[in-house]
Amino acid sequence: MFLPKYPDSPTPPPAHTHAPADPAPVRRSLPAVQISPAVVAAVVVGGVVLTALLAAVAVSAISVAIAAVVLRSLIREQNRR
């Protein structure tokens, strides 16, 4: 009574016979990239400068945080008296 009804002849999935209209594009070789020592030196100097700036920002942030903790403790002690 509650059995599913199957079709008499199931249809198979369609077989795709897709053929590309254009042949595969020909790969062209790229020109060789030459890196001069001046470019390497510029990149290294830029990296050193950016690293120094990041370190300066980190040291400044730490010193501001320490100063805030010290000031907060001094103000708290001033209010307790």
Short mmCIF file of N, CA and C in Angstrom, two decimals:
data_model
loop_
_atom_site.label_atom_id
_atom_site.label_comp_id
_atom_site.label_asym_id
_atom_site.label_seq_id
_atom_site.Cartn_x
_atom_site.Cartn_y
_atom_site.Cartn_z
N MET A 1 0.81 -1.18 0.00
CA MET A 1 0.00 0.00 0.00
C MET A 1 0.86 1.26 0.00
N PHE A 2 1.88 1.30 0.87
CA PHE A 2 2.75 2.47 0.95
C PHE A 2 4.08 2.28 0.23
N LEU A 3 4.17 1.35 -0.67
CA LEU A 3 5.39 1.10 -1.41
C LEU A 3 5.54 2.14 -2.51
N PRO A 4 6.76 2.61 -2.77
CA PRO A 4 6.94 3.61 -3.83
C PRO A 4 6.75 2.97 -5.20
N LYS A 5 6.30 3.77 -6.13
CA LYS A 5 6.11 3.29 -7.49
C LYS A 5 7.28 3.77 -8.33
N TYR A 6 8.01 2.83 -8.90
CA TYR A 6 9.16 3.13 -9.73
C TYR A 6 8.73 3.23 -11.19
N PRO A 7 9.41 4.04 -11.99
CA PRO A 7 9.04 4.08 -13.41
C PRO A 7 9.39 2.78 -14.11
N ASP A 8 8.69 2.53 -15.18
CA ASP A 8 8.89 1.27 -15.89
C ASP A 8 10.28 1.19 -16.49
N SER A 9 10.72 2.25 -17.18
CA SER A 9 12.06 2.23 -17.77
C SER A 9 12.75 3.53 -17.36
N PRO A 10 13.66 3.45 -16.44
CA PRO A 10 14.33 4.68 -15.99
C PRO A 10 15.18 5.27 -17.11
N THR A 11 15.17 6.58 -17.20
CA THR A 11 15.96 7.24 -18.24
C THR A 11 17.37 7.47 -17.73
N PRO A 12 18.36 7.10 -18.51
CA PRO A 12 19.76 7.31 -18.05
C PRO A 12 20.10 8.80 -18.13
N PRO A 13 21.07 9.22 -17.33
CA PRO A 13 21.48 10.63 -17.41
C PRO A 13 22.09 10.92 -18.77
N PRO A 14 21.87 12.12 -19.28
CA PRO A 14 22.40 12.42 -20.63
C PRO A 14 23.93 12.43 -20.62
N ALA A 15 24.47 11.88 -21.65
CA ALA A 15 25.93 11.86 -21.80
C ALA A 15 26.35 13.12 -22.54
N HIS A 16 27.22 13.90 -21.92
CA HIS A 16 27.68 15.14 -22.55
C HIS A 16 28.85 14.83 -23.47
N THR A 17 28.73 15.26 -24.67
CA THR A 17 29.82 15.12 -25.63
C THR A 17 30.25 16.51 -26.05
N HIS A 18 30.74 17.25 -25.07
CA HIS A 18 31.17 18.62 -25.32
C HIS A 18 32.59 18.62 -25.87
N ALA A 19 32.72 19.20 -27.04
CA ALA A 19 34.04 19.33 -27.64
C ALA A 19 34.35 20.82 -27.73
N PRO A 20 35.53 21.23 -27.28
CA PRO A 20 35.84 22.67 -27.34
C PRO A 20 35.91 23.14 -28.79
N ALA A 21 35.34 24.32 -29.02
CA ALA A 21 35.35 24.87 -30.38
C ALA A 21 36.74 25.34 -30.77
N ASP A 22 37.46 25.93 -29.81
CA ASP A 22 38.81 26.42 -30.09
C ASP A 22 39.83 25.43 -29.54
N PRO A 23 40.93 25.26 -30.24
CA PRO A 23 41.98 24.42 -29.65
C PRO A 23 42.59 25.15 -28.45
N ALA A 24 43.29 24.41 -27.65
CA ALA A 24 43.90 24.99 -26.45
C ALA A 24 44.85 26.11 -26.84
N PRO A 25 44.81 27.23 -26.10
CA PRO A 25 45.71 28.34 -26.45
C PRO A 25 47.17 27.96 -26.25
N VAL A 26 47.98 28.50 -27.12
CA VAL A 26 49.42 28.22 -27.05
C VAL A 26 50.02 29.08 -25.94
N ARG A 27 50.74 28.44 -25.06
CA ARG A 27 51.39 29.18 -23.97
C ARG A 27 52.65 29.85 -24.48
N ARG A 28 52.73 31.12 -24.21
CA ARG A 28 53.93 31.86 -24.60
C ARG A 28 54.81 32.01 -23.38
N SER A 29 56.07 31.86 -23.58
CA SER A 29 56.99 31.99 -22.46
C SER A 29 57.14 33.46 -22.11
N LEU A 30 57.20 33.74 -20.81
CA LEU A 30 57.36 35.11 -20.34
C LEU A 30 58.83 35.51 -20.41
N PRO A 31 59.08 36.78 -20.55
CA PRO A 31 60.49 37.19 -20.57
C PRO A 31 61.12 36.97 -19.19
N ALA A 32 62.40 36.72 -19.21
CA ALA A 32 63.12 36.48 -17.96
C ALA A 32 63.19 37.76 -17.15
N VAL A 33 62.98 37.63 -15.85
CA VAL A 33 63.04 38.78 -14.95
C VAL A 33 64.43 38.84 -14.35
N GLN A 34 65.06 39.99 -14.48
CA GLN A 34 66.39 40.15 -13.90
C GLN A 34 66.28 41.09 -12.71
N ILE A 35 66.82 40.66 -11.60
CA ILE A 35 66.80 41.46 -10.38
C ILE A 35 68.19 42.04 -10.18
N SER A 36 68.24 43.35 -10.14
CA SER A 36 69.55 43.99 -9.97
C SER A 36 69.87 44.11 -8.48
N PRO A 37 71.14 44.24 -8.14
CA PRO A 37 71.52 44.40 -6.73
C PRO A 37 70.94 45.67 -6.10
N ALA A 38 70.70 46.69 -6.89
CA ALA A 38 70.12 47.92 -6.35
C ALA A 38 68.69 47.68 -5.86
N VAL A 39 67.94 46.85 -6.58
CA VAL A 39 66.57 46.54 -6.17
C VAL A 39 66.59 45.73 -4.88
N VAL A 40 67.50 44.78 -4.78
CA VAL A 40 67.61 43.97 -3.56
C VAL A 40 67.98 44.86 -2.38
N ALA A 41 68.92 45.78 -2.59
CA ALA A 41 69.33 46.68 -1.51
C ALA A 41 68.16 47.58 -1.09
N ALA A 42 67.39 48.06 -2.05
CA ALA A 42 66.25 48.92 -1.72
C ALA A 42 65.20 48.16 -0.92
N VAL A 43 64.96 46.93 -1.28
CA VAL A 43 63.97 46.12 -0.55
C VAL A 43 64.46 45.84 0.87
N VAL A 44 65.74 45.53 1.01
CA VAL A 44 66.29 45.25 2.34
C VAL A 44 66.24 46.51 3.21
N VAL A 45 66.62 47.65 2.66
CA VAL A 45 66.58 48.90 3.42
C VAL A 45 65.14 49.24 3.80
N GLY A 46 64.21 49.06 2.88
CA GLY A 46 62.81 49.30 3.20
C GLY A 46 62.30 48.39 4.29
N GLY A 47 62.69 47.14 4.26
CA GLY A 47 62.30 46.21 5.32
C GLY A 47 62.86 46.60 6.67
N VAL A 48 64.12 47.04 6.68
CA VAL A 48 64.74 47.46 7.94
C VAL A 48 64.04 48.69 8.50
N VAL A 49 63.71 49.64 7.63
CA VAL A 49 63.04 50.86 8.08
C VAL A 49 61.65 50.54 8.63
N LEU A 50 60.90 49.71 7.92
CA LEU A 50 59.57 49.35 8.40
C LEU A 50 59.63 48.58 9.71
N THR A 51 60.61 47.71 9.86
CA THR A 51 60.76 46.97 11.11
C THR A 51 61.12 47.91 12.26
N ALA A 52 61.98 48.89 11.99
CA ALA A 52 62.34 49.85 13.03
C ALA A 52 61.13 50.69 13.44
N LEU A 53 60.32 51.10 12.47
CA LEU A 53 59.12 51.87 12.80
C LEU A 53 58.14 51.04 13.62
N LEU A 54 57.98 49.79 13.27
CA LEU A 54 57.09 48.92 14.04
C LEU A 54 57.60 48.73 15.47
N ALA A 55 58.90 48.56 15.62
CA ALA A 55 59.47 48.42 16.96
C ALA A 55 59.30 49.70 17.76
N ALA A 56 59.45 50.86 17.13
CA ALA A 56 59.27 52.13 17.83
C ALA A 56 57.83 52.29 18.30
N VAL A 57 56.88 51.91 17.47
CA VAL A 57 55.47 51.99 17.87
C VAL A 57 55.19 51.05 19.03
N ALA A 58 55.75 49.86 18.99
CA ALA A 58 55.53 48.89 20.07
C ALA A 58 56.13 49.40 21.39
N VAL A 59 57.34 49.94 21.35
CA VAL A 59 57.97 50.46 22.56
C VAL A 59 57.18 51.64 23.10
N SER A 60 56.70 52.51 22.23
CA SER A 60 55.90 53.66 22.67
C SER A 60 54.61 53.19 23.32
N ALA A 61 53.96 52.20 22.76
CA ALA A 61 52.71 51.70 23.33
C ALA A 61 52.95 51.08 24.70
N ILE A 62 54.04 50.36 24.85
CA ILE A 62 54.34 49.75 26.15
C ILE A 62 54.64 50.82 27.18
N SER A 63 55.39 51.84 26.81
CA SER A 63 55.72 52.89 27.77
C SER A 63 54.47 53.69 28.15
N VAL A 64 53.57 53.93 27.23
CA VAL A 64 52.32 54.63 27.56
C VAL A 64 51.48 53.77 28.50
N ALA A 65 51.44 52.48 28.28
CA ALA A 65 50.67 51.59 29.16
C ALA A 65 51.25 51.58 30.56
N ILE A 66 52.57 51.55 30.67
CA ILE A 66 53.21 51.56 32.01
C ILE A 66 52.94 52.89 32.69
N ALA A 67 53.03 53.99 31.96
CA ALA A 67 52.76 55.30 32.55
C ALA A 67 51.31 55.39 33.02
N ALA A 68 50.38 54.82 32.27
CA ALA A 68 48.97 54.84 32.69
C ALA A 68 48.76 54.06 33.96
N VAL A 69 49.42 52.91 34.10
CA VAL A 69 49.29 52.11 35.32
C VAL A 69 49.86 52.85 36.51
N VAL A 70 51.01 53.48 36.33
CA VAL A 70 51.63 54.23 37.44
C VAL A 70 50.76 55.41 37.84
N LEU A 71 50.26 56.17 36.87
CA LEU A 71 49.40 57.31 37.18
C LEU A 71 48.11 56.87 37.87
N ARG A 72 47.56 55.77 37.43
CA ARG A 72 46.33 55.28 38.07
C ARG A 72 46.58 54.89 39.52
N SER A 73 47.71 54.25 39.78
CA SER A 73 48.00 53.88 41.17
C SER A 73 48.28 55.12 42.02
N LEU A 74 48.94 56.14 41.44
CA LEU A 74 49.19 57.36 42.21
C LEU A 74 47.88 58.10 42.52
N ILE A 75 46.98 58.15 41.55
CA ILE A 75 45.69 58.83 41.79
C ILE A 75 44.86 58.04 42.80
N ARG A 76 44.91 56.73 42.73
CA ARG A 76 44.15 55.92 43.69
C ARG A 76 44.67 56.14 45.11
N GLU A 77 45.98 56.20 45.26
CA GLU A 77 46.54 56.44 46.60
C GLU A 77 46.21 57.85 47.09
N GLN A 78 46.16 58.81 46.18
CA GLN A 78 45.83 60.19 46.55
C GLN A 78 44.37 60.26 47.05
N ASN A 79 43.49 59.49 46.44
CA ASN A 79 42.08 59.52 46.84
C ASN A 79 41.86 58.79 48.16
N ARG A 80 42.72 57.86 48.54
CA ARG A 80 42.56 57.10 49.79
C ARG A 80 42.94 57.94 51.00
N ARG A 81 43.73 58.98 50.83
CA ARG A 81 44.18 59.75 51.99
C ARG A 81 43.14 60.65 52.48
#
